Tab-separated table of C-alpha atoms in Angstrom:
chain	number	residue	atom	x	y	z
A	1	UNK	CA	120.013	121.509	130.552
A	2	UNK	CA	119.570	121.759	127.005
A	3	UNK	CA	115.878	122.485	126.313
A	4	UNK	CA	114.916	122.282	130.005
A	5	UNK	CA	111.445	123.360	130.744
A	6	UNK	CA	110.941	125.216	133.792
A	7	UNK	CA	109.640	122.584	136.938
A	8	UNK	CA	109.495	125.135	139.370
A	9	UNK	CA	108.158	128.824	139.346
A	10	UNK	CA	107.602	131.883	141.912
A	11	UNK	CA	103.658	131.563	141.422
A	12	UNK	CA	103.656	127.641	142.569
A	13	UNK	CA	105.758	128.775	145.187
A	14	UNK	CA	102.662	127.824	147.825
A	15	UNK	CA	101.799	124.721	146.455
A	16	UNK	CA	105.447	123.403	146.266
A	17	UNK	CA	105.837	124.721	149.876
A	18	UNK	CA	102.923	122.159	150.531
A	19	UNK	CA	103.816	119.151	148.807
A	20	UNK	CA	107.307	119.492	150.510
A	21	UNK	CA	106.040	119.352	153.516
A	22	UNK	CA	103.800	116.716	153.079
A	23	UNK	CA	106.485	114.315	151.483
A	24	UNK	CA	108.659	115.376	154.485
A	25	UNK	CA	106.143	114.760	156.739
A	26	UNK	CA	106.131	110.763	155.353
A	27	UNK	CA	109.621	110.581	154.994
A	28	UNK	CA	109.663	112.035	158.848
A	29	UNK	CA	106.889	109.039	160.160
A	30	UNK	CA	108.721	106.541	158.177
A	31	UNK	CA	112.052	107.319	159.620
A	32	UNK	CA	110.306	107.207	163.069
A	33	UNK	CA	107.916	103.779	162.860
A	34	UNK	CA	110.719	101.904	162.480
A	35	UNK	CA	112.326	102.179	166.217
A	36	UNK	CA	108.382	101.550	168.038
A	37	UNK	CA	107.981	98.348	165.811
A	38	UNK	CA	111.725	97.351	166.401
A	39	UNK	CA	111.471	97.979	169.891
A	40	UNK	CA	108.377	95.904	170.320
A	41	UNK	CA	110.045	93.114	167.739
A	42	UNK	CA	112.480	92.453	170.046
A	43	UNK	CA	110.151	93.006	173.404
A	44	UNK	CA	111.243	96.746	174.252
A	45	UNK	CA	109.422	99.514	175.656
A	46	UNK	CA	109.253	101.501	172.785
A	47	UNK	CA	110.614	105.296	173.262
A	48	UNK	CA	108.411	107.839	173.835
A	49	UNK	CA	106.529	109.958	170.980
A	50	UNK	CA	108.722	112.938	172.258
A	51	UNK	CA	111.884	111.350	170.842
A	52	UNK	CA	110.448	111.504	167.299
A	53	UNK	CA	109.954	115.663	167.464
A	54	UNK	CA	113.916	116.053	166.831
A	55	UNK	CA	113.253	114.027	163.191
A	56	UNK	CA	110.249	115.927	162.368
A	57	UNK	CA	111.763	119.277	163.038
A	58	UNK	CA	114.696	118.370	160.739
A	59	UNK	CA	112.582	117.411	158.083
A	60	UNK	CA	110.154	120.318	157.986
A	61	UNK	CA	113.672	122.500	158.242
A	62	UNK	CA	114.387	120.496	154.580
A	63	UNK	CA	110.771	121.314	153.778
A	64	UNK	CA	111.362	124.891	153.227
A	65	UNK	CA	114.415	124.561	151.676
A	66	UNK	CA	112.922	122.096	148.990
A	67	UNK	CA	112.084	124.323	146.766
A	68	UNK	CA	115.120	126.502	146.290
A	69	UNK	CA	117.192	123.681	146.063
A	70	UNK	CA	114.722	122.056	143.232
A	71	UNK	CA	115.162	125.287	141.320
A	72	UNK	CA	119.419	124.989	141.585
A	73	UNK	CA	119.176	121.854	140.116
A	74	UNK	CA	116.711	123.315	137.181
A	75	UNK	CA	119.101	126.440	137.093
A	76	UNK	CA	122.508	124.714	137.331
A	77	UNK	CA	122.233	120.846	136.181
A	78	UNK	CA	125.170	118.804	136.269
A	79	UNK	CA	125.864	117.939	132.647
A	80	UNK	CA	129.278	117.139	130.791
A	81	UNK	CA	129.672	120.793	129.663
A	82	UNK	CA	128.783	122.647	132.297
A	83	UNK	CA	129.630	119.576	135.520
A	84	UNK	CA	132.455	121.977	137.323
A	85	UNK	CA	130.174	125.187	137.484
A	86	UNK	CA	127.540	123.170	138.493
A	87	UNK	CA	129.261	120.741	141.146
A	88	UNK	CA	130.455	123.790	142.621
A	89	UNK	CA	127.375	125.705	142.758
A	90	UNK	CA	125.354	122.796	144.887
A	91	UNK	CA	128.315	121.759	147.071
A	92	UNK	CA	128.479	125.710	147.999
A	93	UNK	CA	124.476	125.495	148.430
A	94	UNK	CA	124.714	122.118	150.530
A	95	UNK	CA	126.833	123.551	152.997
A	96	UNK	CA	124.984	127.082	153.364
A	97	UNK	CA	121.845	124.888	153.586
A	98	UNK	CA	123.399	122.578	156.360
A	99	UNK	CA	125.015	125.406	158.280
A	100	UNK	CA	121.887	127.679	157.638
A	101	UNK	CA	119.256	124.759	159.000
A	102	UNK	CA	120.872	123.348	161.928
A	103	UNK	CA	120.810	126.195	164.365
A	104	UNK	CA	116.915	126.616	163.920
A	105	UNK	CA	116.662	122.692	164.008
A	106	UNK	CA	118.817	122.593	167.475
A	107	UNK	CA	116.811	125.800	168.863
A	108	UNK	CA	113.797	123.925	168.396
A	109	UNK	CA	114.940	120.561	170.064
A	110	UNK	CA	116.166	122.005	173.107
A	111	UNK	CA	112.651	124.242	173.506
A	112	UNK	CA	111.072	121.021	173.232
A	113	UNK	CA	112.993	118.855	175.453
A	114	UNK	CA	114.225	116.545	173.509
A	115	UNK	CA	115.538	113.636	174.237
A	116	UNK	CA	118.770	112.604	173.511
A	117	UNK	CA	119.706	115.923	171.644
A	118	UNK	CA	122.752	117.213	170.038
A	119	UNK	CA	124.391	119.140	172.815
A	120	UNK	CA	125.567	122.288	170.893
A	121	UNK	CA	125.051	123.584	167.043
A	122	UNK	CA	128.543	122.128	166.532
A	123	UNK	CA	127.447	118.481	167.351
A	124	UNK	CA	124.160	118.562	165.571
A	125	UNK	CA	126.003	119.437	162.367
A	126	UNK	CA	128.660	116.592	163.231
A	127	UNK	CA	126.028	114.240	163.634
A	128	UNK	CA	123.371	115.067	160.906
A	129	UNK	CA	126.418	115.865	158.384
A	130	UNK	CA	126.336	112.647	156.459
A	131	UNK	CA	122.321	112.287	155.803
A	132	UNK	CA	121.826	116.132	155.221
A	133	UNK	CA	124.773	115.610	152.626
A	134	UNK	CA	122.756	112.709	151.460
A	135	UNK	CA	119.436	114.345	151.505
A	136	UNK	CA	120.661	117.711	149.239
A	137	UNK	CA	122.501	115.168	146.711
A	138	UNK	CA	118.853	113.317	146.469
A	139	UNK	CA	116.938	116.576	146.119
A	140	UNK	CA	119.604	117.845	143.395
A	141	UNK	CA	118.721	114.252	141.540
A	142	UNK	CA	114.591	114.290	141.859
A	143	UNK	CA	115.213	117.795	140.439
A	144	UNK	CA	117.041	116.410	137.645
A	145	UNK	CA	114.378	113.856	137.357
A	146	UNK	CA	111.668	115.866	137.071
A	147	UNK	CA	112.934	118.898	134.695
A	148	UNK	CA	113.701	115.277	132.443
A	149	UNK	CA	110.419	114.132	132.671
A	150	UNK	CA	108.781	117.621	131.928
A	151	UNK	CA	111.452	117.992	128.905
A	152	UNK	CA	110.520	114.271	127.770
A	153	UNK	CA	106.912	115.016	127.878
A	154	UNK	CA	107.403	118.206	125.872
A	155	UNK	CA	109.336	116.582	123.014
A	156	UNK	CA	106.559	113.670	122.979
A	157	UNK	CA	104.118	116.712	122.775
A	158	UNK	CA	106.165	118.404	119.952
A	159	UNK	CA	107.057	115.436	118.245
A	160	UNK	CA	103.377	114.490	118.221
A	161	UNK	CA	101.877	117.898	116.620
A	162	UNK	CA	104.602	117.743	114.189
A	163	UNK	CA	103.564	114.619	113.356
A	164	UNK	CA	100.150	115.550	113.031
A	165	UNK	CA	101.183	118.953	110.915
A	166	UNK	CA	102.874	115.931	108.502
A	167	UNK	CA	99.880	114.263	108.520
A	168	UNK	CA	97.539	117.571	107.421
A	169	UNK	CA	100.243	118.692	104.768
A	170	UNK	CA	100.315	115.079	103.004
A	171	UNK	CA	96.398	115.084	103.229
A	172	UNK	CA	96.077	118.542	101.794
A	173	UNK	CA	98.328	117.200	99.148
A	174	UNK	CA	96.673	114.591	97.921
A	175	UNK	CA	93.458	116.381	98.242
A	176	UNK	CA	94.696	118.878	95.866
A	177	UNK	CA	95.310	116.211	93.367
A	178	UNK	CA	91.903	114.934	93.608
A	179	UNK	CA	90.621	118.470	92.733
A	180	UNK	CA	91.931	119.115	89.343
A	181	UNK	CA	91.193	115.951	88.491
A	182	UNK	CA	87.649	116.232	89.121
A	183	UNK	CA	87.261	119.232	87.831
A	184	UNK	CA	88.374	118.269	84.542
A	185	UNK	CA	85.850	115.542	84.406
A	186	UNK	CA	83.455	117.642	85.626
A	187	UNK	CA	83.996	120.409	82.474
A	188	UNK	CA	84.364	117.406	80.023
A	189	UNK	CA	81.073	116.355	81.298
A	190	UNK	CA	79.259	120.124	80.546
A	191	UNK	CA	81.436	120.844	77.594
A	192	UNK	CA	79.872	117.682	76.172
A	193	UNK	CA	76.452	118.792	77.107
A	194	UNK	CA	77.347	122.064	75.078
A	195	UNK	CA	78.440	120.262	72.226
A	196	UNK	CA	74.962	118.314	71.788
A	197	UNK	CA	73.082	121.505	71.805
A	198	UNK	CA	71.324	120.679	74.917
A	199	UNK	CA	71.688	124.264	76.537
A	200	UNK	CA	68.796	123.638	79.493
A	201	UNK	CA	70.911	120.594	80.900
A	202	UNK	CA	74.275	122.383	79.919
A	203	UNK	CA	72.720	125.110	82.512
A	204	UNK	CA	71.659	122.361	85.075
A	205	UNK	CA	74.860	121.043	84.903
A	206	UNK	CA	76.973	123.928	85.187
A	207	UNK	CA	74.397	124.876	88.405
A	208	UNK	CA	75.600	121.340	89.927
A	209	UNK	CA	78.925	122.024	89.047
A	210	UNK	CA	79.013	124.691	91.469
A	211	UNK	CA	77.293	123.243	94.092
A	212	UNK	CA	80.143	120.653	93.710
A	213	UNK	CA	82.512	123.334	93.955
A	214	UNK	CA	81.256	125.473	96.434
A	215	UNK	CA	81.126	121.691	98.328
A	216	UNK	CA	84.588	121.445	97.937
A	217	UNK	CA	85.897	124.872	99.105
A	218	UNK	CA	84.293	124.159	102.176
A	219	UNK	CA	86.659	122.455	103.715
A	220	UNK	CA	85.290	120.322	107.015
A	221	UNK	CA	88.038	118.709	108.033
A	222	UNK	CA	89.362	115.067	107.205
A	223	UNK	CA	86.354	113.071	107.963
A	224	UNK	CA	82.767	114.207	107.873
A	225	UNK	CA	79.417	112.536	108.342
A	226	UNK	CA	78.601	109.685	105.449
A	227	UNK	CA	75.347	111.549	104.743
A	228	UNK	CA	77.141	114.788	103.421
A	229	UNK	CA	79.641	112.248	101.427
A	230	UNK	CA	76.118	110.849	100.090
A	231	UNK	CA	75.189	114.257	99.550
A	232	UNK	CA	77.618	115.257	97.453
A	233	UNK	CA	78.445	111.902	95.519
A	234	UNK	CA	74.574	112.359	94.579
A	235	UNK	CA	75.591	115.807	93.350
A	236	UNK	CA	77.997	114.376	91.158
A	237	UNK	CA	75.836	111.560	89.634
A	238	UNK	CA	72.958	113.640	89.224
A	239	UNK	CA	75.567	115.590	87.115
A	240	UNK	CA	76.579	112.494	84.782
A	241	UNK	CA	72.908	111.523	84.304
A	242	UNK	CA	72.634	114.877	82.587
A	243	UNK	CA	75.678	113.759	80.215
A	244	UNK	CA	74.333	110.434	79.932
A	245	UNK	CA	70.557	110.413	80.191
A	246	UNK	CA	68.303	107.118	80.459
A	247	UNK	CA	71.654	105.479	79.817
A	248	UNK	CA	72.765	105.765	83.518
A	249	UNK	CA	70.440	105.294	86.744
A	250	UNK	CA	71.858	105.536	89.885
A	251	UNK	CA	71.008	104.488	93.879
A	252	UNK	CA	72.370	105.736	97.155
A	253	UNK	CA	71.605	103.798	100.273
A	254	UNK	CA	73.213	103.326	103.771
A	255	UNK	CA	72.091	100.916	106.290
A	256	UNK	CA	70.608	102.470	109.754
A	257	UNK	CA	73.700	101.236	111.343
A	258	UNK	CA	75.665	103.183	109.461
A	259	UNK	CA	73.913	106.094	109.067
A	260	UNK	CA	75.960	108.261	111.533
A	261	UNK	CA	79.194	107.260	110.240
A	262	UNK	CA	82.443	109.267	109.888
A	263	UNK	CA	84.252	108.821	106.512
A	264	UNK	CA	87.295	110.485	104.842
A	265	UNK	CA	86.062	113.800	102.331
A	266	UNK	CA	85.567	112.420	98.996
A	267	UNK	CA	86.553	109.096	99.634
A	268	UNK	CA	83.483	107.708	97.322
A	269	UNK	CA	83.442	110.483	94.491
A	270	UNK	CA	86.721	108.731	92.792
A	271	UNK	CA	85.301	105.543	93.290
A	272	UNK	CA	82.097	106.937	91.950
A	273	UNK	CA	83.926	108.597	88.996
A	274	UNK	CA	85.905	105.399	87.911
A	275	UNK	CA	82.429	103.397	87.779
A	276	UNK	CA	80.898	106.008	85.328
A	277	UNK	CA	84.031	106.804	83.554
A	278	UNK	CA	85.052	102.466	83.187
A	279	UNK	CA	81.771	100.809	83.584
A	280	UNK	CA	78.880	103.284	81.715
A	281	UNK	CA	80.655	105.556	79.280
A	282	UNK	CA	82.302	102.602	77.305
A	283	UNK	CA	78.679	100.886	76.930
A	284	UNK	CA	76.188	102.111	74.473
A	285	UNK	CA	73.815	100.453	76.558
A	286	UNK	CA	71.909	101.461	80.319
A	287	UNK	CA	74.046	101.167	82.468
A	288	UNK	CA	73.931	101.578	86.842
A	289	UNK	CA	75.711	103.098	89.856
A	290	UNK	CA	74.800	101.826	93.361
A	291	UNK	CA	76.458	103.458	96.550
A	292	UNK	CA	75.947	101.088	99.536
A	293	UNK	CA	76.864	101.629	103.094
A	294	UNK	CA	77.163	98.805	105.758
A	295	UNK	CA	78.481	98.503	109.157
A	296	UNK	CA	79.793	94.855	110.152
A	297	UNK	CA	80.747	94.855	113.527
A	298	UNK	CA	83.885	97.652	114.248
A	299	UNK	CA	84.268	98.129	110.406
A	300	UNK	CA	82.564	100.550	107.958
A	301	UNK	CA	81.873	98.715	104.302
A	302	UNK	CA	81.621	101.385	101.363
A	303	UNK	CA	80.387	99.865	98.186
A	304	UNK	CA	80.430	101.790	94.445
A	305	UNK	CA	78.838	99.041	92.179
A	306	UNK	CA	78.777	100.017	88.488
A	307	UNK	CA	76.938	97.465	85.978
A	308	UNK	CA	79.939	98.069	83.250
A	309	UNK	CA	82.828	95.533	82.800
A	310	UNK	CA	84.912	98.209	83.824
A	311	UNK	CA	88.826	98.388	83.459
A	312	UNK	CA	91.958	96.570	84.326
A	313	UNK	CA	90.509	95.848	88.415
A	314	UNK	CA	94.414	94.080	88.264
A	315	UNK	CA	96.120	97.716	88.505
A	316	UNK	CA	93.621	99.995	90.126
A	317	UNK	CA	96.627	102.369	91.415
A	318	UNK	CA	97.153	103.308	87.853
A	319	UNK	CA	94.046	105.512	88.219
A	320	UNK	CA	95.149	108.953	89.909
A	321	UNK	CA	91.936	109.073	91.808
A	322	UNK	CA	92.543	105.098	93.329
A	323	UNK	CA	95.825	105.963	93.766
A	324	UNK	CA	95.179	109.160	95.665
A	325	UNK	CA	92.696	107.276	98.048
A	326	UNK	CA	94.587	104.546	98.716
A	327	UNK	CA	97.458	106.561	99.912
A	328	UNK	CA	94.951	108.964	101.920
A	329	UNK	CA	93.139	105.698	103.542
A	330	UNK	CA	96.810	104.806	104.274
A	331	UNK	CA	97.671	107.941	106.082
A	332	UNK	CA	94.926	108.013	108.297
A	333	UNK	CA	94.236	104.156	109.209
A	334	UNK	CA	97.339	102.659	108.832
A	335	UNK	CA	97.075	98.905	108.349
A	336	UNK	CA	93.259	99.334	108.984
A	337	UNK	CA	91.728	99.716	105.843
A	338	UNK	CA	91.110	97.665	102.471
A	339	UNK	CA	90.611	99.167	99.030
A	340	UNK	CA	89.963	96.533	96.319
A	341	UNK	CA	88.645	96.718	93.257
A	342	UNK	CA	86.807	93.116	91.803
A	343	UNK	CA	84.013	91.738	89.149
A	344	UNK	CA	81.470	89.350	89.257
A	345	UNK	CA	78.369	88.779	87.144
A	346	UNK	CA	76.779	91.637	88.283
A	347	UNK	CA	79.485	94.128	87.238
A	348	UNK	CA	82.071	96.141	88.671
A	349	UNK	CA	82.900	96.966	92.289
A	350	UNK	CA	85.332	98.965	95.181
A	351	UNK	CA	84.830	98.071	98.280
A	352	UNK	CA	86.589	100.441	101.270
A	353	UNK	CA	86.520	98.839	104.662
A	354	UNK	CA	87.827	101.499	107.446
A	355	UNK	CA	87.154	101.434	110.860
A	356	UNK	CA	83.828	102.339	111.936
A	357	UNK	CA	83.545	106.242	113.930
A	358	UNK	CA	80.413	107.802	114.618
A	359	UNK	CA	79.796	111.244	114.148
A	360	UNK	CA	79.161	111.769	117.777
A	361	UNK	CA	82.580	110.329	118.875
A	362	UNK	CA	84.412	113.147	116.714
A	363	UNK	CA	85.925	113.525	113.746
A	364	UNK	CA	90.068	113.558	112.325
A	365	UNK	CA	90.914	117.136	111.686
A	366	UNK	CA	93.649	119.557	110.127
């Protein structure tokens, strides 16, 4: 079968061997209990437990010759290309197994003394024709079952990594984006120190500026721990309050509850950028930058709270670091996030909600 995967091998040989037996075994006392409680439903002596060795003996014969006829179905499935070899193959193989199993199986019936036995090889093929017919043909289909199942499983599995490969590339993607556009920024911000004349801070800042870098190089996977987010959002401000002096003053704070809290990488530094680059640069006067963190029941809140009026909060996918985490929150939450951008006396402020994940519990990788 077309991508089969292989359901039976030479080094499981011994445990198949087993687990035959044992489902023969059932099938055997099944086949049995049913004349005993018949025979005592209808006020019989029921037959002696010699009568049932004849059964058992047949179906520990089909016990050993489970597993070969498991691998014929793996090794020659009946599909529409391939039906006539295949049909051919297991009707040759039903036969040789019903002509090679009943001499053994009447050897051992009449050493035992059982009753009511076939009374040559002849007659105990006659009689046990039909149901060892019956019994290859429903061997041949739980073979055909279970290389199905195996090959269903597999494609889940593949389908499921390539899935998550689409997942990393699209992520890695939109990262990228994010990084040249913070690096520009980032230069505007020192060349502009460099233009005032202010060489100490233009050295400060190009110091934090690769700290920032070096941060970003270091890839940790999709979601780390909200206090190295803090860490290097703090980075960054610390950064602009070197551009911008006593004009910007900044706060970063998370609530004990959600102080072990998974977030996506750089999920507040655009946020964090927009509020300095809409809501303090445009104003001659101070302005502030509050990062809040908040856990309300299953949900993680992220605040970025800038004192500005800010920009159009109408449109806020026409910024390209919005847009970028809006389609990265979409990737790897689905429905289960909100990004919104609003005002109100105070200023300016995005909110993220995402589904609260502590660090303990794991992280999403690449």
């Amino acid at each position: 079968m077309e991508g089969s995967v292989r359901v039976w091998s030479a080094r499981g040989v011994p445990r198949q061997l087993m687990l035959s037996f044992l489902g023969w075994t059932a099938i055997a006392i099944l086949a049995y209990a049913r004349v005993p409680l018949h025979a005592l439903a209808v006020g019989r002596t029921p037959p002696p437990l010699r009568g049932a060795l004849e059964g058992f003996v047949s179906c520990w014969i089909w016990a050993l010759f489970t597993p070969a006829i498991l691998w014929l179905a793996q090794r020659y499935p009946v599909e529409r290309r391939s039906w006539p070899r295949s049909v051919a193959v297991h009707v040759c193989a039903a036969i040789a197994t019903i002509l090679v199993g009943a001499p053994p199986t009447y050897a051992i019936s009449r050493w035992l003394g059982v009753p009511g036995m076939a009374a040559n090889v002849s007659a105990q093929i006659t009689s046990e024709l039909f149901i060892d017919l019956f019994a290859y043909a429903a061997l041949v289909a739980l073979g055909h079952a279970l290389a199905y199942h195996r090959l269903s499983t597999a494609e889940r599995l593949r389908t499921s990594d390539l899935e998550a490969r689409l997942l990393a590339v699209r992520m890695e993607a939109l990262e990228a984006r994010m990084h040249p556009h913070f690096l520009f920024n980032a230069l505007n911000t020192v060349s502009s120190l460099v233009r005032t004349g202010d060489s100490k801070a233009a050295v400060r800042a190009v110091a934090r500026l690769g700290d920032l870098l070096r941060t970003l190089l270091l890839d940790d996977g999709q979601e780390i721990p909200i206090s190295q987010e803090f860490d290097f959002v703090g980075r960054y401000l610390e950064l602009e309050r070197l551009r911008f002096g006593e004009r910007l003053s900044t706060s970063i704070e998370a609530d004990p509850a959600a102080s072990d809290a998974l977030v996506p990488r750089l999920v507040l530094q655009p946020l964090v950028e927009n509020a300095v680059r809409h809501g303090i640069e445009p104003s001659h006067h101070p302005g502030r930058v509050e990062v809040r963190a908040s856990r309300r029941g299953d949900m993680l809140e992220l605040e970025v709270r800038d004192s500005g009026t800010g920009g159009d909060v109408s449109a806020p996918s026409t910024h390209i670091g919005l847009a970028n985490t809006r389609a990265r929150l979409q990737q790897l939450y689905g429905d289960r996030h909100q990004l919104a951008l609003s005002r109100d006396a105070r200023g300016t402020v995005a909110k993220v909600v995402i589904p609260f994940r502590a660090a303990s519990g794991g992280s999403i990788r690449q």
